[in-house]
Tab-separated table of C-alpha atoms in Angstrom:
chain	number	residue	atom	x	y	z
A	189	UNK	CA	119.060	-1.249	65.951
A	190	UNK	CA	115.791	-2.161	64.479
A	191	UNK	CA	116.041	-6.128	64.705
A	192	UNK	CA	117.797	-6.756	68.184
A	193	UNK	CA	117.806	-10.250	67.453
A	194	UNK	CA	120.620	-10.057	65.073
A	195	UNK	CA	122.579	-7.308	67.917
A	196	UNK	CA	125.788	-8.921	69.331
A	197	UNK	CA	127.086	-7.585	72.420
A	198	UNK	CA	129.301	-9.610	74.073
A	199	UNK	CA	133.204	-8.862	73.186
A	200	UNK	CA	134.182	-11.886	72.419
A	201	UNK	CA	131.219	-12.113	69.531
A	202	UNK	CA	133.237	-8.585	68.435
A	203	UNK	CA	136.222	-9.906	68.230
A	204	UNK	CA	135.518	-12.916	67.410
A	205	UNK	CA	134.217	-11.020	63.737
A	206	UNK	CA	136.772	-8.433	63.494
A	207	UNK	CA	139.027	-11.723	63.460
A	208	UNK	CA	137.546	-12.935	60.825
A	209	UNK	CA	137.021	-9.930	58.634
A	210	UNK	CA	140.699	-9.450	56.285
A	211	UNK	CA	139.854	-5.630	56.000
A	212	UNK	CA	138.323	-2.499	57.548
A	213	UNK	CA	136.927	0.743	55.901
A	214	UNK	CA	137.850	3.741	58.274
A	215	UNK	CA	135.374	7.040	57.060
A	216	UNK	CA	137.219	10.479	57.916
A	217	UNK	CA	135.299	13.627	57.189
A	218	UNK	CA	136.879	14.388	53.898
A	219	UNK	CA	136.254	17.819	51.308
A	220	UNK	CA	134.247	17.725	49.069
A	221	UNK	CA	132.587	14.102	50.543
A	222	UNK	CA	133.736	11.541	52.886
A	223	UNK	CA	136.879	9.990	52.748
A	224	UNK	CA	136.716	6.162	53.130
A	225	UNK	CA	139.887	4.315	53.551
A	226	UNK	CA	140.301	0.484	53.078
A	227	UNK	CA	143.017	-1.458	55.688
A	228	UNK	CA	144.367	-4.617	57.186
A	229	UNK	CA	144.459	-3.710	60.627
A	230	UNK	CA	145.434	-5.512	63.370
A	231	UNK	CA	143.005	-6.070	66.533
A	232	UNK	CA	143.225	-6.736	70.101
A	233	UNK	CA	140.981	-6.584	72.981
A	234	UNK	CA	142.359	-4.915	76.207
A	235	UNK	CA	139.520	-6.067	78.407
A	236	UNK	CA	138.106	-2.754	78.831
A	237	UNK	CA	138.384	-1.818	74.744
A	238	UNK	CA	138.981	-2.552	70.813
A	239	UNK	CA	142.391	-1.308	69.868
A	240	UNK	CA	142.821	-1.667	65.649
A	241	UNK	CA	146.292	-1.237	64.384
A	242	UNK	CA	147.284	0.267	60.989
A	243	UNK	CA	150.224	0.531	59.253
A	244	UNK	CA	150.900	2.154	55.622
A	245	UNK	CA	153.889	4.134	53.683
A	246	UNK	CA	154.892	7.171	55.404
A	247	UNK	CA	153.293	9.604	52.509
A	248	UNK	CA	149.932	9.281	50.655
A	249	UNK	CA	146.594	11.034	50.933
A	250	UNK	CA	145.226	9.103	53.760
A	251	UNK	CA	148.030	10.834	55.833
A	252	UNK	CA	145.687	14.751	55.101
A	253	UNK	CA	142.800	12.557	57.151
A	254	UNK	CA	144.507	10.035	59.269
A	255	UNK	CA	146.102	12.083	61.740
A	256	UNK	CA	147.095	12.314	65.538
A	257	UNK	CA	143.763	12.246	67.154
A	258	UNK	CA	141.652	12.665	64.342
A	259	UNK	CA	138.262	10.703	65.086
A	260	UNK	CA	137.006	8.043	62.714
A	261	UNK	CA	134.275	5.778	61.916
A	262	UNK	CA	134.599	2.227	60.465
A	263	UNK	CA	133.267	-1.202	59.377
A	264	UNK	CA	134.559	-4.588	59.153
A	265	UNK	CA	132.516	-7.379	58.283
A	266	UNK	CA	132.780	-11.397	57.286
A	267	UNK	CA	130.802	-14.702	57.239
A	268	UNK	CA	129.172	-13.863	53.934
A	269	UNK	CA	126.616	-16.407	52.162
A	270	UNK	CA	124.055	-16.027	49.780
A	271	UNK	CA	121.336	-18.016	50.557
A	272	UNK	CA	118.488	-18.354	47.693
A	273	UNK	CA	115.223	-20.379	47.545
A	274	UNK	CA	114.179	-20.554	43.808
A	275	UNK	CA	110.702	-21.993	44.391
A	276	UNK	CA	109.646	-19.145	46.598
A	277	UNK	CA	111.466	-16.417	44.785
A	278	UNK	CA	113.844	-15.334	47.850
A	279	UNK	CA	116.881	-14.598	48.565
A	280	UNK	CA	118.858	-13.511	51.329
A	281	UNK	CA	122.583	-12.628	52.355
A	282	UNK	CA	124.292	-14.109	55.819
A	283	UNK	CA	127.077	-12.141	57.862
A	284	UNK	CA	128.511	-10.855	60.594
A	285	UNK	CA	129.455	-6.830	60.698
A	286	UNK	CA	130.659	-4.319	63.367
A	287	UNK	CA	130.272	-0.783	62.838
A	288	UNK	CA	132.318	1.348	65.502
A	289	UNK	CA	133.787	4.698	66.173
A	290	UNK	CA	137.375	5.684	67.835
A	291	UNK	CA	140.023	8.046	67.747
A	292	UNK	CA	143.358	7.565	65.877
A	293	UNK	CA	146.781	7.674	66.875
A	294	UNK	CA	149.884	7.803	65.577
A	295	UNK	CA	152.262	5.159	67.203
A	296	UNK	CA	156.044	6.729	66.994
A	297	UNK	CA	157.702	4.470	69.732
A	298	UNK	CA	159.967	2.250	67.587
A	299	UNK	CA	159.299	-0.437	70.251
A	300	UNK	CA	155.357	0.514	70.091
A	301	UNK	CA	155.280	0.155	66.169
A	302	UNK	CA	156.793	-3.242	67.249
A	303	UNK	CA	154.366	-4.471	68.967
A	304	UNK	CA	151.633	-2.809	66.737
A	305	UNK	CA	152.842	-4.887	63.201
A	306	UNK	CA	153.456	-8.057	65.498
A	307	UNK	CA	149.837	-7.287	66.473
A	308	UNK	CA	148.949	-7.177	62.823
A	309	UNK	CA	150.977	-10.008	61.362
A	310	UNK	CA	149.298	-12.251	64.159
A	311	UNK	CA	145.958	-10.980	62.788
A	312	UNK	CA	146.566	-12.709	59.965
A	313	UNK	CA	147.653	-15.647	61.356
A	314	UNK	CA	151.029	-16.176	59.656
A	315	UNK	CA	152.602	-18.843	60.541
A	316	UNK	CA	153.730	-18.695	64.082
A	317	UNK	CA	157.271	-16.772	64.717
A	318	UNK	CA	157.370	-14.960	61.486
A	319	UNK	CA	159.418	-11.899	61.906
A	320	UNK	CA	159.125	-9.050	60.035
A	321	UNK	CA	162.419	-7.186	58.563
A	322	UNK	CA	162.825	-4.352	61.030
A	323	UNK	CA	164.025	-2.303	58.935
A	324	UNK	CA	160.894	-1.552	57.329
A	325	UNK	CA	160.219	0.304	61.356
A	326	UNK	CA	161.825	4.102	59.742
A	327	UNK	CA	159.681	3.778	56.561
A	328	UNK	CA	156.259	2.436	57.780
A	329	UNK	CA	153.448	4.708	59.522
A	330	UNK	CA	151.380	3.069	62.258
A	331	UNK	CA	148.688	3.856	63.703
A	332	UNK	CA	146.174	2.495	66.707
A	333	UNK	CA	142.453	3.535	66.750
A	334	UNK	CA	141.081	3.338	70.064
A	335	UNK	CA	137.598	2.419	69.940
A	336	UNK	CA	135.142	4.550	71.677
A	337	UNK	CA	132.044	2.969	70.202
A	338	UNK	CA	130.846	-0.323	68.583
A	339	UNK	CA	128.169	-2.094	67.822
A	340	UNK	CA	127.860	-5.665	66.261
A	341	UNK	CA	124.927	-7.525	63.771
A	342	UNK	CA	125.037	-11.282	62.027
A	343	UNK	CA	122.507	-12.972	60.373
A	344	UNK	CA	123.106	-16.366	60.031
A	345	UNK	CA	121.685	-19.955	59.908
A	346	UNK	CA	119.326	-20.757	62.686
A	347	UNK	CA	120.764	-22.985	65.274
């Protein structure tokens, strides 16, 4: 990373912006170009790693790239601000971004998928003890990522 002052290690400064971000673009290696795929995912910390949790239709064309252990890239950011200064002609953009790497996979467990959209739903911070209708479990795809690799960047007011 060329400015290590704006680096964030720590995994609560991770988590703390995947929280915040309401979407993630997963890459796949796609033909004839990359195949980028914007989610809601869910997002946990384990203490040892990221998990992200996915959930979509069961058919579509994500499904020929998101597969059982396919390995994926993606990017979730949040905390934007434009920040301009007329009189000296600049202009500048806050935020906070990860950037990570894991491998997918698919969750078939009906109690597993459970957990994973409770997971998800909490991510968005629904009002506490909303249930989903369960019987959306047959037609719903979910997946976790399991992060392998991640790396985290804001730029932000000076404190």
């Amino acid at each position: 990373m060329r400015k290590k002052d704006r680096e964030l290690t720590a995994p609560a400064d991770l988590l703390a912006i995947m929280q915040a971000a309401d979407r993630a673009v997963l890459a796949f290696n796609g033909d004839p170009a990359p195949y980028l795929l914007p989610v809601n995912p869910g997002v946990e910390w384990t203490g040892d790693r990221f998990i992200l949790y996915l959930h979509g239709a069961t058919e579509g064309t994500k499904y020929r790239y998101l597969v059982d252990g396919a390995p994926v890239s993606f990017e979730m950011d949040a905390h934007h601000a434009l920040v301009a200064d007329r009189d000296r002609g600049y202009c500048t953009m806050y935020y906070a971004s990860v950037i990570g790497q894991g491998i997918a996979y698919e969750l078939l467990d009906a109690e597993a998928k459970a957990r994973a959209l409770q997971v998800i739903i909490d991510s968005y911070h629904i009002d506490e003890g909303f249930a989903y209708n369960p019987a959306a479990l047959p037609r719903t795809r979910v997946f976790k990522i399991e992060v392998r690799a991640i790396t985290g960047k804001a730029k932000g007011p000076k404190v």
